[in-house]
Amino acid sequence: MKFPPLQSKQKILLLKAAFFGQFFSYLLIKVITHQKNKHMIDLTTKFLGLTLRNPLIVGSCGLTDSVEKIKEIEQAGAGAVVLKSLFEEEIISEMEEAMHRMTSRAFIYPETFDYMDEGEDEDSVRKYLRLIEETKSAVNIPVIASINCVSAQKWTYFAKEIQNAGADALELNLFILPTDFERSAEDNEKLYFEIVEEVQKQVTIPILLKISYYASNLGQMIQKLSNTGIGGITLFNRFYSPDFNLETYQVTSSNVLSKPTDLSVSLRWIAVMADRVNCDLAASTGVHDGDALIKQILAGANAVQVVSALYKHGPKYIGQMLEDMKKWMEHEGYNKLDDFRGKMSQARSSNPAAYERVQFMKNFRHFIFE
Ligand SMILES: Cc1cc2nc3c(=O)[nH]c(=O)nc-3n(C[C@H](O)[C@H](O)[C@H](O)COP(=O)(O)O)c2cc1C
């Protein structure tokens, strides 16, 4: 079949049609891949051997002390929760009370010990176990129990009860403030290892250590702790900070909630320790928005705990933070967290000194307040 020769106008039209055709197919492909990528964003993360649907964990606090609140947190999209802490002192006091009740009776078979509280008011320790059981049957996200402890004595048997109640993991909030002048730095640090050793004798569920930055050689200490077989370390816990009331001369507590600027301490240490530990790392303190969540993953965190931001904005804010993270991932072309996890860690950084002294000199020497 022969076509009549084309006139120049027709040739131009044909060329234009071909160009626009190509342009529109290019656009179509872009839109389709964008939609596909959008659909493919995967926030799942492995943490303590558990699979979390996303890395945002609601940290231990008053928002995680009831089944109803935790159901709401699950609905809002969190990857896991850490229950409000039970204090070592509560466990010991309950144990001592039970022992007292037992020894004050004429004779009692040891088995009776298990049933002693029947008919009596439920104590905080039993309430805690019931909270674990009921939460586990009410939600699908992992439930991490929490004990606030300062010693390796007496209470550690209770870790087994927590495991038996169904907790997926146990966070130990080691609240050791180095203000005891009788104890050396070595004494304090030894305590961490003793507590881990004693709790490990009791449980097979993963142990997560929540520590502070009060250690004489923090980097080495975190590294050594990571070699004890624990599942992970949370950096860092937050102390209530004292303040003074100038009228009443009383010591008050201030800064109960963190501020976004508090992020830098945990961010630095996650970045410094990522790739240098034999366990997972959870970031905690100062994570107030989606950007901070992203930064902690870039630093190398396996999971990120959030508390103050949820006190301020309510649990629904979890959805917003995750959505912002997804949008950023889409924009950057990442499909999963491992595509960028640890990209900014010190070990992988092209400028490791950025986390250390030289940056301080650069920023502060020539600092001009505008
Ligand atoms: C009101 C309140 C109660 C808290 N209770 C606990 C607790 O029982 N156990 C614990 O380990 N941490 C507790 N924390 C500390 C938080 O888990 C978290 O480590 C700290 O607030 C820093 O995180 P954020 O900056 O996201 O708030 C509490 C924090 C707040 C604000």
Tab-separated table of N, CA and C in Angstrom, residues 94-102 108-118 126 157 161:
chain	number	residue	atom	x	y	z
A	94	GLU	N	5.100	-6.241	98.100
A	94	GLU	CA	4.020	-7.217	98.041
A	94	GLU	C	4.519	-8.592	98.497
A	95	MET	N	5.748	-8.897	98.117
A	95	MET	CA	6.323	-10.195	98.498
A	95	MET	C	6.487	-10.276	100.020
A	96	GLU	N	6.988	-9.185	100.589
A	96	GLU	CA	7.202	-9.174	102.038
A	96	GLU	C	5.882	-9.272	102.790
A	97	GLU	N	4.882	-8.587	102.269
A	97	GLU	CA	3.562	-8.635	102.903
A	97	GLU	C	3.003	-10.062	102.854
A	98	ALA	N	3.167	-10.700	101.710
A	98	ALA	CA	2.674	-12.075	101.554
A	98	ALA	C	3.404	-13.015	102.505
A	99	MET	N	4.721	-12.805	102.636
A	99	MET	CA	5.527	-13.642	103.532
A	99	MET	C	5.066	-13.435	104.971
A	100	HIS	N	4.792	-12.190	105.300
A	100	HIS	CA	4.365	-11.871	106.659
A	100	HIS	C	3.035	-12.566	106.963
A	101	ARG	N	2.106	-12.454	105.972
A	101	ARG	CA	0.797	-13.089	106.178
A	101	ARG	C	0.970	-14.592	106.362
A	102	MET	N	1.903	-15.162	105.594
A	102	MET	CA	2.104	-16.606	105.625
A	102	MET	C	2.699	-17.050	106.965
A	108	ILE	N	1.147	-23.498	107.417
A	108	ILE	CA	0.586	-23.337	106.082
A	108	ILE	C	1.384	-24.181	105.099
A	109	TYR	N	0.707	-24.896	104.220
A	109	TYR	CA	1.414	-25.636	103.184
A	109	TYR	C	1.959	-24.641	102.172
A	110	PRO	N	3.167	-24.865	101.675
A	110	PRO	CA	3.746	-23.888	100.733
A	110	PRO	C	2.838	-23.616	99.540
A	111	GLU	N	2.097	-24.635	99.082
A	111	GLU	CA	1.236	-24.449	97.899
A	111	GLU	C	0.163	-23.382	98.152
A	112	THR	N	-0.167	-23.230	99.431
A	112	THR	CA	-1.232	-22.288	99.773
A	112	THR	C	-0.846	-20.872	99.384
A	113	PHE	N	0.460	-20.619	99.314
A	113	PHE	CA	0.991	-19.285	98.996
A	113	PHE	C	0.358	-18.706	97.727
A	114	ASP	N	0.141	-19.608	96.738
A	114	ASP	CA	-0.421	-19.155	95.457
A	114	ASP	C	-1.837	-18.621	95.593
A	115	TYR	N	-2.551	-19.090	96.612
A	115	TYR	CA	-3.977	-18.725	96.721
A	115	TYR	C	-4.244	-17.723	97.830
A	116	MET	N	-3.157	-17.224	98.438
A	116	MET	CA	-3.335	-16.431	99.649
A	116	MET	C	-4.177	-15.178	99.505
A	117	ASP	N	-4.128	-14.559	98.312
A	117	ASP	CA	-4.829	-13.288	98.190
A	117	ASP	C	-6.296	-13.437	97.833
A	118	GLU	N	-6.740	-14.683	97.717
A	118	GLU	CA	-8.138	-14.863	97.342
A	118	GLU	C	-9.040	-14.146	98.329
A	126	ARG	N	-0.515	-8.008	91.269
A	126	ARG	CA	-1.493	-8.860	90.569
A	126	ARG	C	-2.234	-8.085	89.491
A	157	TYR	N	12.509	-12.752	90.537
A	157	TYR	CA	11.659	-13.927	90.300
A	157	TYR	C	10.378	-13.516	89.545
A	161	GLU	N	6.832	-14.385	86.178
A	161	GLU	CA	5.375	-14.186	86.238
A	161	GLU	C	4.915	-13.331	85.047
